């Protein structure tokens, strides 16, 4: 009877052990040079979907090629915050002084990687906690490894 409540798990040679929770297969993954991200993959009760699993495995090898788009979009997110602080409109938490997209990485921490369909298209979201916006997690979304948008969500 208690087998119904036993946590489901899936073992992958590259990603390690994934456990099913909240409709996703969850674990963690290291993406250099950022560090360790929480990982969530869409799938069925039997295991992660073939495409989400494949995309998650590809991410570490592709990260350096998509890094410029991520840092440019994060810098675009940062700029209005810095301008508001400089204008005296924002007096909340301190805003770091970042002079270029390449210089923002010390002010960014890994949050999660989510791989699931968005509008029916497999999507990889690489999310970060950022020093200038402590209320949100900011995720760069990719479809077919092409940047589609920067998404902000309330930090949970």
PDB file of C-alpha atoms in Angstrom:
ATOM      1  CA  UNK A   1       0.000   0.000   0.000  1.00  0.00           C
ATOM      2  CA  UNK A   2       2.782   2.465   0.822  1.00  0.00           C
ATOM      3  CA  UNK A   3       4.327   1.917  -2.623  1.00  0.00           C
ATOM      4  CA  UNK A   4       1.885   4.573  -3.893  1.00  0.00           C
ATOM      5  CA  UNK A   5       3.616   7.191  -1.748  1.00  0.00           C
ATOM      6  CA  UNK A   6       7.178   6.111  -2.460  1.00  0.00           C
ATOM      7  CA  UNK A   7       9.109   8.892  -4.206  1.00  0.00           C
ATOM      8  CA  UNK A   8       9.774   8.092  -7.841  1.00  0.00           C
ATOM      9  CA  UNK A   9      13.313   8.454  -9.114  1.00  0.00           C
ATOM     10  CA  UNK A  10      15.163   8.239 -12.405  1.00  0.00           C
ATOM     11  CA  UNK A  11      18.898   7.760 -12.740  1.00  0.00           C
ATOM     12  CA  UNK A  12      20.829   9.230 -15.662  1.00  0.00           C
ATOM     13  CA  UNK A  13      24.522   8.631 -16.288  1.00  0.00           C
ATOM     14  CA  UNK A  14      25.217  12.331 -16.833  1.00  0.00           C
ATOM     15  CA  UNK A  15      22.597  14.149 -14.735  1.00  0.00           C
ATOM     16  CA  UNK A  16      22.550  11.742 -11.807  1.00  0.00           C
ATOM     17  CA  UNK A  17      19.441  11.001  -9.791  1.00  0.00           C
ATOM     18  CA  UNK A  18      16.227  12.872 -10.571  1.00  0.00           C
ATOM     19  CA  UNK A  19      13.174  12.687  -8.327  1.00  0.00           C
ATOM     20  CA  UNK A  20       9.618  13.345  -9.402  1.00  0.00           C
ATOM     21  CA  UNK A  21       7.990  16.224  -7.562  1.00  0.00           C
ATOM     22  CA  UNK A  22       5.269  18.686  -8.524  1.00  0.00           C
ATOM     23  CA  UNK A  23       4.940  17.192 -12.013  1.00  0.00           C
ATOM     24  CA  UNK A  24       8.657  17.609 -12.839  1.00  0.00           C
ATOM     25  CA  UNK A  25      11.771  15.476 -12.579  1.00  0.00           C
ATOM     26  CA  UNK A  26      14.081  17.401 -10.268  1.00  0.00           C
ATOM     27  CA  UNK A  27      17.753  17.282  -9.489  1.00  0.00           C
ATOM     28  CA  UNK A  28      20.722  19.569  -9.928  1.00  0.00           C
ATOM     29  CA  UNK A  29      23.319  20.277 -12.580  1.00  0.00           C
ATOM     30  CA  UNK A  30      26.587  22.146 -12.812  1.00  0.00           C
ATOM     31  CA  UNK A  31      26.950  24.649 -15.637  1.00  0.00           C
ATOM     32  CA  UNK A  32      30.412  26.213 -15.831  1.00  0.00           C
ATOM     33  CA  UNK A  33      31.297  28.921 -15.094  1.00  0.00           C
ATOM     34  CA  UNK A  34      28.119  29.725 -13.133  1.00  0.00           C
ATOM     35  CA  UNK A  35      27.866  26.839 -10.700  1.00  0.00           C
ATOM     36  CA  UNK A  36      25.102  24.512  -9.576  1.00  0.00           C
ATOM     37  CA  UNK A  37      21.518  25.046 -10.711  1.00  0.00           C
ATOM     38  CA  UNK A  38      18.373  23.296  -9.508  1.00  0.00           C
ATOM     39  CA  UNK A  39      17.101  21.250 -12.463  1.00  0.00           C
ATOM     40  CA  UNK A  40      13.471  20.570 -13.418  1.00  0.00           C
ATOM     41  CA  UNK A  41      12.517  18.524 -16.478  1.00  0.00           C
ATOM     42  CA  UNK A  42       9.066  17.942 -17.932  1.00  0.00           C
ATOM     43  CA  UNK A  43       8.047  14.332 -18.364  1.00  0.00           C
ATOM     44  CA  UNK A  44       5.627  11.622 -17.427  1.00  0.00           C
ATOM     45  CA  UNK A  45       5.365   9.504 -14.308  1.00  0.00           C
ATOM     46  CA  UNK A  46       7.728   7.013 -15.963  1.00  0.00           C
ATOM     47  CA  UNK A  47      10.568   9.467 -16.440  1.00  0.00           C
ATOM     48  CA  UNK A  48      11.703  12.766 -17.932  1.00  0.00           C
ATOM     49  CA  UNK A  49      10.701  13.388 -21.519  1.00  0.00           C
ATOM     50  CA  UNK A  50      13.259  12.397 -24.149  1.00  0.00           C
ATOM     51  CA  UNK A  51      13.596  15.955 -25.477  1.00  0.00           C
ATOM     52  CA  UNK A  52      13.907  17.694 -22.073  1.00  0.00           C
ATOM     53  CA  UNK A  53      16.515  15.122 -21.023  1.00  0.00           C
ATOM     54  CA  UNK A  54      18.479  15.641 -24.250  1.00  0.00           C
ATOM     55  CA  UNK A  55      18.369  19.453 -23.935  1.00  0.00           C
ATOM     56  CA  UNK A  56      19.498  19.352 -20.298  1.00  0.00           C
ATOM     57  CA  UNK A  57      22.457  17.177 -21.255  1.00  0.00           C
ATOM     58  CA  UNK A  58      23.379  19.571 -24.088  1.00  0.00           C
ATOM     59  CA  UNK A  59      23.275  22.723 -21.951  1.00  0.00           C
ATOM     60  CA  UNK A  60      26.748  22.523 -20.326  1.00  0.00           C
ATOM     61  CA  UNK A  61      28.393  22.149 -23.744  1.00  0.00           C
ATOM     62  CA  UNK A  62      26.362  24.955 -25.296  1.00  0.00           C
ATOM     63  CA  UNK A  63      26.526  27.437 -22.432  1.00  0.00           C
ATOM     64  CA  UNK A  64      29.604  29.334 -23.607  1.00  0.00           C
ATOM     65  CA  UNK A  65      27.990  29.943 -27.007  1.00  0.00           C
ATOM     66  CA  UNK A  66      24.753  31.325 -25.490  1.00  0.00           C
ATOM     67  CA  UNK A  67      26.488  33.202 -22.658  1.00  0.00           C
ATOM     68  CA  UNK A  68      26.852  36.474 -24.656  1.00  0.00           C
ATOM     69  CA  UNK A  69      23.073  36.634 -25.233  1.00  0.00           C
ATOM     70  CA  UNK A  70      22.399  35.904 -21.575  1.00  0.00           C
ATOM     71  CA  UNK A  71      24.782  38.582 -20.310  1.00  0.00           C
ATOM     72  CA  UNK A  72      23.500  41.166 -22.815  1.00  0.00           C
ATOM     73  CA  UNK A  73      19.889  40.550 -21.773  1.00  0.00           C
ATOM     74  CA  UNK A  74      20.787  40.577 -18.060  1.00  0.00           C
ATOM     75  CA  UNK A  75      22.674  43.848 -18.553  1.00  0.00           C
ATOM     76  CA  UNK A  76      19.568  45.259 -20.267  1.00  0.00           C
ATOM     77  CA  UNK A  77      17.586  44.230 -17.186  1.00  0.00           C
ATOM     78  CA  UNK A  78      20.193  45.796 -14.880  1.00  0.00           C
ATOM     79  CA  UNK A  79      20.471  49.211 -16.601  1.00  0.00           C
ATOM     80  CA  UNK A  80      17.052  50.657 -15.566  1.00  0.00           C
ATOM     81  CA  UNK A  81      17.679  49.645 -11.948  1.00  0.00           C
ATOM     82  CA  UNK A  82      21.047  51.407 -11.921  1.00  0.00           C
ATOM     83  CA  UNK A  83      19.592  54.491 -13.615  1.00  0.00           C
ATOM     84  CA  UNK A  84      16.818  54.688 -10.984  1.00  0.00           C
ATOM     85  CA  UNK A  85      19.377  54.453  -8.157  1.00  0.00           C
ATOM     86  CA  UNK A  86      21.599  57.087  -9.771  1.00  0.00           C
ATOM     87  CA  UNK A  87      18.592  59.414 -10.182  1.00  0.00           C
ATOM     88  CA  UNK A  88      17.689  58.990  -6.506  1.00  0.00           C
ATOM     89  CA  UNK A  89      14.381  57.325  -7.402  1.00  0.00           C
ATOM     90  CA  UNK A  90      15.294  54.014  -5.784  1.00  0.00           C
ATOM     91  CA  UNK A  91      16.790  53.818  -2.316  1.00  0.00           C
ATOM     92  CA  UNK A  92      16.184  50.128  -1.531  1.00  0.00           C
ATOM     93  CA  UNK A  93      18.913  47.545  -1.593  1.00  0.00           C
ATOM     94  CA  UNK A  94      22.310  48.597  -2.932  1.00  0.00           C
ATOM     95  CA  UNK A  95      22.744  48.377  -6.677  1.00  0.00           C
ATOM     96  CA  UNK A  96      26.164  47.185  -7.856  1.00  0.00           C
ATOM     97  CA  UNK A  97      28.162  49.233 -10.303  1.00  0.00           C
ATOM     98  CA  UNK A  98      28.410  47.113 -13.442  1.00  0.00           C
ATOM     99  CA  UNK A  99      30.142  48.766 -16.394  1.00  0.00           C
ATOM    100  CA  UNK A 100      29.551  46.149 -19.108  1.00  0.00           C
ATOM    101  CA  UNK A 101      27.608  42.961 -19.796  1.00  0.00           C
ATOM    102  CA  UNK A 102      30.755  40.893 -19.264  1.00  0.00           C
ATOM    103  CA  UNK A 103      31.262  42.425 -15.806  1.00  0.00           C
ATOM    104  CA  UNK A 104      27.910  41.368 -14.335  1.00  0.00           C
ATOM    105  CA  UNK A 105      28.758  37.743 -13.475  1.00  0.00           C
ATOM    106  CA  UNK A 106      30.036  38.454  -9.925  1.00  0.00           C
ATOM    107  CA  UNK A 107      26.556  39.897  -9.200  1.00  0.00           C
ATOM    108  CA  UNK A 108      24.626  36.887 -10.535  1.00  0.00           C
ATOM    109  CA  UNK A 109      23.994  33.502  -8.860  1.00  0.00           C
ATOM    110  CA  UNK A 110      22.550  30.324 -10.390  1.00  0.00           C
ATOM    111  CA  UNK A 111      18.894  29.610  -9.579  1.00  0.00           C
ATOM    112  CA  UNK A 112      17.380  26.934 -11.826  1.00  0.00           C
ATOM    113  CA  UNK A 113      17.270  25.303 -15.222  1.00  0.00           C
ATOM    114  CA  UNK A 114      13.777  24.383 -16.373  1.00  0.00           C
ATOM    115  CA  UNK A 115      13.179  22.393 -19.551  1.00  0.00           C
ATOM    116  CA  UNK A 116       9.566  22.124 -20.672  1.00  0.00           C
ATOM    117  CA  UNK A 117       7.365  22.944 -23.663  1.00  0.00           C
ATOM    118  CA  UNK A 118       6.331  26.584 -23.985  1.00  0.00           C
ATOM    119  CA  UNK A 119       3.647  27.092 -26.605  1.00  0.00           C
ATOM    120  CA  UNK A 120       4.320  23.513 -27.711  1.00  0.00           C
ATOM    121  CA  UNK A 121       8.027  24.193 -28.349  1.00  0.00           C
ATOM    122  CA  UNK A 122      10.728  22.650 -26.114  1.00  0.00           C
ATOM    123  CA  UNK A 123      12.166  25.524 -24.087  1.00  0.00           C
ATOM    124  CA  UNK A 124      15.228  25.814 -21.863  1.00  0.00           C
ATOM    125  CA  UNK A 125      15.006  28.480 -19.144  1.00  0.00           C
ATOM    126  CA  UNK A 126      18.261  29.321 -17.365  1.00  0.00           C
ATOM    127  CA  UNK A 127      17.401  31.407 -14.310  1.00  0.00           C
ATOM    128  CA  UNK A 128      19.540  33.553 -12.043  1.00  0.00           C
ATOM    129  CA  UNK A 129      19.251  35.503  -8.816  1.00  0.00           C
ATOM    130  CA  UNK A 130      20.624  38.981  -9.441  1.00  0.00           C
ATOM    131  CA  UNK A 131      22.007  41.482  -6.916  1.00  0.00           C
ATOM    132  CA  UNK A 132      20.116  44.469  -8.341  1.00  0.00           C
ATOM    133  CA  UNK A 133      16.652  42.846  -8.183  1.00  0.00           C
ATOM    134  CA  UNK A 134      16.313  40.837  -4.991  1.00  0.00           C
ATOM    135  CA  UNK A 135      12.567  40.284  -5.447  1.00  0.00           C
ATOM    136  CA  UNK A 136      12.760  38.349  -8.709  1.00  0.00           C
ATOM    137  CA  UNK A 137      14.480  35.460 -10.386  1.00  0.00           C
ATOM    138  CA  UNK A 138      15.439  36.330 -13.959  1.00  0.00           C
ATOM    139  CA  UNK A 139      15.429  33.593 -16.586  1.00  0.00           C
ATOM    140  CA  UNK A 140      16.827  33.564 -20.108  1.00  0.00           C
ATOM    141  CA  UNK A 141      14.636  31.398 -22.348  1.00  0.00           C
ATOM    142  CA  UNK A 142      15.865  29.529 -25.401  1.00  0.00           C
ATOM    143  CA  UNK A 143      14.068  27.554 -28.085  1.00  0.00           C
ATOM    144  CA  UNK A 144      16.218  25.586 -30.534  1.00  0.00           C
ATOM    145  CA  UNK A 145      19.126  27.247 -28.677  1.00  0.00           C
ATOM    146  CA  UNK A 146      17.971  30.653 -29.928  1.00  0.00           C
ATOM    147  CA  UNK A 147      17.278  33.332 -27.307  1.00  0.00           C
ATOM    148  CA  UNK A 148      13.562  34.216 -27.184  1.00  0.00           C
ATOM    149  CA  UNK A 149      13.114  36.327 -24.035  1.00  0.00           C
ATOM    150  CA  UNK A 150      14.199  37.276 -20.556  1.00  0.00           C
ATOM    151  CA  UNK A 151      11.541  36.293 -18.039  1.00  0.00           C
ATOM    152  CA  UNK A 152      11.232  37.669 -14.499  1.00  0.00           C
ATOM    153  CA  UNK A 153       9.342  35.812 -11.780  1.00  0.00           C
ATOM    154  CA  UNK A 154       8.644  36.392  -8.111  1.00  0.00           C
ATOM    155  CA  UNK A 155      11.261  34.641  -6.035  1.00  0.00           C
ATOM    156  CA  UNK A 156       9.845  31.761  -4.048  1.00  0.00           C
TER     157      UNK A 156
END
